[in-house]
Short mmCIF file of C-alpha atoms and ligand atoms in Angstrom, two decimals:
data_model
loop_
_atom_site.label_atom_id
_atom_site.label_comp_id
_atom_site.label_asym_id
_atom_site.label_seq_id
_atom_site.Cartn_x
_atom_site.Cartn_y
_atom_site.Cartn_z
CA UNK A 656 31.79 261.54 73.97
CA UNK A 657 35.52 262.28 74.68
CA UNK A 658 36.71 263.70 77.58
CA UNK A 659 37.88 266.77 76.03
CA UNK A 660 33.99 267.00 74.36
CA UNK A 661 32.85 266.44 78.05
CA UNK A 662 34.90 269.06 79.40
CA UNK A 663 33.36 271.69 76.82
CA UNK A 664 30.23 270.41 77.26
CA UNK A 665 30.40 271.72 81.31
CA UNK A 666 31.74 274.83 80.04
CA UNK A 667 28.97 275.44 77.61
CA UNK A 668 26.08 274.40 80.31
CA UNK A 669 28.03 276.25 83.28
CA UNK A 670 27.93 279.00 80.90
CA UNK A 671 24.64 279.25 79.98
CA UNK A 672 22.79 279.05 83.68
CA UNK A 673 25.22 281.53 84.93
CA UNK A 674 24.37 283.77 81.87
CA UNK A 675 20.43 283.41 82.89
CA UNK A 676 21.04 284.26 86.65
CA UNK A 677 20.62 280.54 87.92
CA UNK A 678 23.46 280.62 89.77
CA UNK A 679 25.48 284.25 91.15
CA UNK A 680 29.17 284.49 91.89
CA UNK A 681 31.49 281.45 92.30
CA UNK A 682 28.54 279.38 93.94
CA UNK A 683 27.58 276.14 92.01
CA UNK A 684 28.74 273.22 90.70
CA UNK A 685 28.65 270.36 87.88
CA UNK A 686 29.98 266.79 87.97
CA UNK A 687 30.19 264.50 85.56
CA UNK A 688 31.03 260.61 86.21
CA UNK A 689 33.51 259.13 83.48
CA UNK A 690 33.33 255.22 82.21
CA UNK A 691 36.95 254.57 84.41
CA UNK A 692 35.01 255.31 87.64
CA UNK A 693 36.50 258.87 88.13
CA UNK A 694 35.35 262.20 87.38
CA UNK A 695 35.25 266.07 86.36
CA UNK A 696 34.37 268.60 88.49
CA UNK A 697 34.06 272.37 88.52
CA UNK A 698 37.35 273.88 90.70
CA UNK A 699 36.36 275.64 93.99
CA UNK A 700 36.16 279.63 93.68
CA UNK A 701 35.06 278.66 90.09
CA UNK A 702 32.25 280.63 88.38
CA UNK A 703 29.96 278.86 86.14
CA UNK A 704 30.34 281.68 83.53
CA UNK A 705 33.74 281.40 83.22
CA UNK A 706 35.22 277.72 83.09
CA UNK A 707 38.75 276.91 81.57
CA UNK A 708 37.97 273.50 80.46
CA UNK A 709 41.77 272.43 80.75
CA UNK A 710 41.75 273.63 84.55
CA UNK A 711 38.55 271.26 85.29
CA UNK A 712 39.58 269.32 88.25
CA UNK A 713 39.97 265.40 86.80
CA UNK A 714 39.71 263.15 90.12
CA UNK A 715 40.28 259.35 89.68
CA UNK A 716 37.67 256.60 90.91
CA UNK A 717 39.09 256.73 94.67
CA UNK A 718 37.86 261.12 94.66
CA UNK A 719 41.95 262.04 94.47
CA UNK A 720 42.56 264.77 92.07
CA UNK A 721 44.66 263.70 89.38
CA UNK A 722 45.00 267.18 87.22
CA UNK A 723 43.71 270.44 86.76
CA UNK A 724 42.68 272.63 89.89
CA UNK A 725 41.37 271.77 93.48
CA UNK A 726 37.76 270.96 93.20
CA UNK A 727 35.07 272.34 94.68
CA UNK A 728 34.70 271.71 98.59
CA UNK A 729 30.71 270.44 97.95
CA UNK A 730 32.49 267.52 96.95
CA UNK A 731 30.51 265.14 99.52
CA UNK A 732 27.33 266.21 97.90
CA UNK A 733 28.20 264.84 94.47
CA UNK A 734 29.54 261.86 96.22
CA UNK A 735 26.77 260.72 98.04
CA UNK A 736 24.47 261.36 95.54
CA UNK A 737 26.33 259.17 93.01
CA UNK A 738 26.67 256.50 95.65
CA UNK A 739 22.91 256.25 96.11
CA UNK A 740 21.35 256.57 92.75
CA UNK A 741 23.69 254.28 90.52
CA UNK A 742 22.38 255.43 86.93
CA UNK A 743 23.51 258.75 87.72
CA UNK A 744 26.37 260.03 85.07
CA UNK A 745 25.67 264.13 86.17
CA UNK A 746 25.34 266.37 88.87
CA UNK A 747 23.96 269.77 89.18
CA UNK A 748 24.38 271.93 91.97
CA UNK A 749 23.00 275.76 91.48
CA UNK A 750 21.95 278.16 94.39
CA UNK A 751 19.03 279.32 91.95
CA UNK A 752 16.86 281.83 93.86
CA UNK A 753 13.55 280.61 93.76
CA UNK A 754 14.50 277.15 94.40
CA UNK A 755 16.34 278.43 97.80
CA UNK A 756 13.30 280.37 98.89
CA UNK A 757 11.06 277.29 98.36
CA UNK A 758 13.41 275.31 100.67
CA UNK A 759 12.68 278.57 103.69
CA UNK A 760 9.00 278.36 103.76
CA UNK A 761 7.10 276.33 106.72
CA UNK A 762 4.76 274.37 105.02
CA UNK A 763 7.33 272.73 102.29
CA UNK A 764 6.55 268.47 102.62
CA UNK A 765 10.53 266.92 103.13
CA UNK A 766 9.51 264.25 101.06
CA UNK A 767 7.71 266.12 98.21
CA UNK A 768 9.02 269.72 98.43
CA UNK A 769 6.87 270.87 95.52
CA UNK A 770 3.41 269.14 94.38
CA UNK A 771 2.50 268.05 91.12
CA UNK A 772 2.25 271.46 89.56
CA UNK A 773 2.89 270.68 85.79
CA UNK A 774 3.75 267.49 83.71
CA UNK A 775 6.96 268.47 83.32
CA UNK A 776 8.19 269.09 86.50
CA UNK A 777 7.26 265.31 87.17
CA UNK A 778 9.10 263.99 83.78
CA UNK A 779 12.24 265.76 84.25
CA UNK A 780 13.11 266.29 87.95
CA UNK A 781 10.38 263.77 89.40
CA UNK A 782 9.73 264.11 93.30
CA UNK A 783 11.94 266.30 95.15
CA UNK A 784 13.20 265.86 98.97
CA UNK A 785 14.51 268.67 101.31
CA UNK A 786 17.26 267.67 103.49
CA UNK A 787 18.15 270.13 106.82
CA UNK A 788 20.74 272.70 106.35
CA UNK A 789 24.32 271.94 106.74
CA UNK A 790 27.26 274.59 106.26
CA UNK A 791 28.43 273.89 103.02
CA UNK A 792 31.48 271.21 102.55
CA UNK A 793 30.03 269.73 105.79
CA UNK A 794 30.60 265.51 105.27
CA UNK A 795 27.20 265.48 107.22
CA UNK A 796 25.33 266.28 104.32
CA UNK A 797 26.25 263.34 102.79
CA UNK A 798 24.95 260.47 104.93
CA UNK A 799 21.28 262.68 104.83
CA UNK A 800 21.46 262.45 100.96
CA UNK A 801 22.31 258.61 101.47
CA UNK A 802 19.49 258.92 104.05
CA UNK A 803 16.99 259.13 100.94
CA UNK A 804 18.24 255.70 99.75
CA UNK A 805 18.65 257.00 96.05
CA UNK A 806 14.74 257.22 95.43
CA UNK A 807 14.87 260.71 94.43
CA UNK A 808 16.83 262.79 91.58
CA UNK A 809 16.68 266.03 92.97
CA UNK A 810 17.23 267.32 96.11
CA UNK A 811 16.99 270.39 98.12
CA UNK A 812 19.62 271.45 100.69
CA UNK A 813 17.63 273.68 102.82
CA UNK A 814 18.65 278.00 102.91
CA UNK A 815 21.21 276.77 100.23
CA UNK A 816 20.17 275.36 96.92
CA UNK A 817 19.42 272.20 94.94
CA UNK A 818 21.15 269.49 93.76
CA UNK A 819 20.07 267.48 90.87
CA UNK A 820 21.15 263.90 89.01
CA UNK A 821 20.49 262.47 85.29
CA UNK A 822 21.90 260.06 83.24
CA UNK A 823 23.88 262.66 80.90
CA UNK A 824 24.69 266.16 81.80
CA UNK A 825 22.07 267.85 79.42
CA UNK A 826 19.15 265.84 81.60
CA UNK A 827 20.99 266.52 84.71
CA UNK A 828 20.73 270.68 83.59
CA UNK A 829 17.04 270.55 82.17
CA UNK A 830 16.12 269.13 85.27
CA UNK A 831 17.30 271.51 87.52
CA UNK A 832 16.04 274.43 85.73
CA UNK A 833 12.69 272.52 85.64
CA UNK A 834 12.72 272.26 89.24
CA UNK A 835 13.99 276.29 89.61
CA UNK A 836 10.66 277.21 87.35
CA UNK A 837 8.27 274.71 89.19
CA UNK A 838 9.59 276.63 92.64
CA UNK A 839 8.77 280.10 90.57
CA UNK A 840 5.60 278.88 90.36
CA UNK A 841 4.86 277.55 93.27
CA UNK A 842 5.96 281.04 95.11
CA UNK A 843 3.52 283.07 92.35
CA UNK A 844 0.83 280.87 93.22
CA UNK A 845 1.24 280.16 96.74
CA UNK A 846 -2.21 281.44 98.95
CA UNK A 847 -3.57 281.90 95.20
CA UNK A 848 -5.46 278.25 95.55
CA UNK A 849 -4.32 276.80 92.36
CA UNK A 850 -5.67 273.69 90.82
CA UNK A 851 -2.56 271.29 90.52
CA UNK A 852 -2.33 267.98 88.81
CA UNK A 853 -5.34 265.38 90.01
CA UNK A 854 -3.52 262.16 91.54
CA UNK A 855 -5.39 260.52 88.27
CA UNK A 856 -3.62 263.05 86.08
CA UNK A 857 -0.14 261.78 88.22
CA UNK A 858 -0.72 258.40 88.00
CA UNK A 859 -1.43 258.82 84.00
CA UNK A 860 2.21 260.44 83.58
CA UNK A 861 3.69 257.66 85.97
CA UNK A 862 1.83 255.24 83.53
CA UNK A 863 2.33 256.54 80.03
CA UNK A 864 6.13 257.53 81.05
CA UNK A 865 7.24 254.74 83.01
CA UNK A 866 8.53 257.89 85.73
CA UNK A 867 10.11 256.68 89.02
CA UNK A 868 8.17 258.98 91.10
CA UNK A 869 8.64 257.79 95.10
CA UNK A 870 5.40 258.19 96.10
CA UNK A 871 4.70 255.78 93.34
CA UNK A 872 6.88 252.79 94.39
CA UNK A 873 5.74 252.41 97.72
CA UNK A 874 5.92 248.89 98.97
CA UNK A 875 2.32 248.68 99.90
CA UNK A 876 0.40 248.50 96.74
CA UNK A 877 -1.36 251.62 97.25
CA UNK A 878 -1.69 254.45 95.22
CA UNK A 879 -0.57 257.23 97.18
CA UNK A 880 -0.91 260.18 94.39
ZN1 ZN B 938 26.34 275.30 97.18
#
């Protein structure tokens, strides 16, 4: 696609989750990582509803900006995240309500933030990790999301929101509304007792899908479910 196409294309998407209340305000962010190593990224003070795609911040392969206006200061974020997971062409970063809640309550597993509640949830987004909370545009941030050595896709930034790769934008933005609707239902349902997916019914998506789920590429042969 052309950069111009690319540059609607995060208009359309920014559009469309701040239209359905995923993100409030001037908080969130896209990315998108072009083929000469640089990128586009959604301006600080931005909202999602209402992008200008000719004042989309262009940044070359070294993070200067090259046109359009000063990106957004979560810049590190995107950054580290890129670093780590190298197939990674998008980046979506929402402060989506019930995702944030999920990331408040005691008993949430920093390596697995939600369990296997539905197939899709596992296809899409895969595992999730919670990282501490850092005040946003803190560099620290970054060397915890290099911390998780690129094994996971999405990640939650704890009391703030999450942050979510894929290979094109479109995957990067399904994901992260999968991973919003798998916290909904994991706050309906929590005390409830629900059934969630058997590790037999986990290891059958892993299989049938070829997912990179970390629990699932362990180094000790075991199946960890
Ligand atoms: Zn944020």
């Amino acid at each position: 696609m052309s950069e111009s196409g690319l540059r609607e294309e995060i208009c359309r998407y920014g559009r469309s989750l701040f239209e359905r209340g995923l993100t409030p305000g001037s908080s969130g962010n896209i990315s998108l990582r072009l083929d000469d190593g640089g990128w586009l990224v959604t301006p600080t003070n931005a909202s999602l509803g209402f992008l200008d795609p000719a004042r989309i911040s262009r940044l070359d392969s070294a993070g200067r900006l090259v046109s359009g206006d000063k990106p957004t200061k979560e810049i590190p974020l995107h950054a580290a995240l890129y670093e780590s997971r190298g197939s990674a062409r998008a980046i979506v970063h929402l402060h989506s309500t019930h995702a944030v809640a999920l990331t408040m309550l005691p008993e949430i597993d920093p390596r697995a933030a939600l369990p296997p509640m539905t197939p899709y949830y596992l296809m899409r987004a895969g595992e999730t990790a919670l990282v501490p909370y850092y005040r946003p545009g803190d560099p620290a941030v970054a060397d915890a999301i290099r911390g998780l050595a690129g094994k996971y896709s999405s990640v939650l930034l704890a009391n703030h929101g999450p942050v979510v790769a894929g290979d094109s934008l479109e995957a990067a933005v399904f994901a992260t509304e999968e991973l919003e609707e798998t916290a909904r239902l994991y706050l309906l349902l929590r005390n409830l007792n629900p059934r969630y997916l058997t590790p037999d019914q986990v290891s059958d998506l892993v299989q049938t899908f070829g997912l990179d789920l970390p629990s699932h590429h362990d180094h000790d042969g075991h199946d960890h479910g």
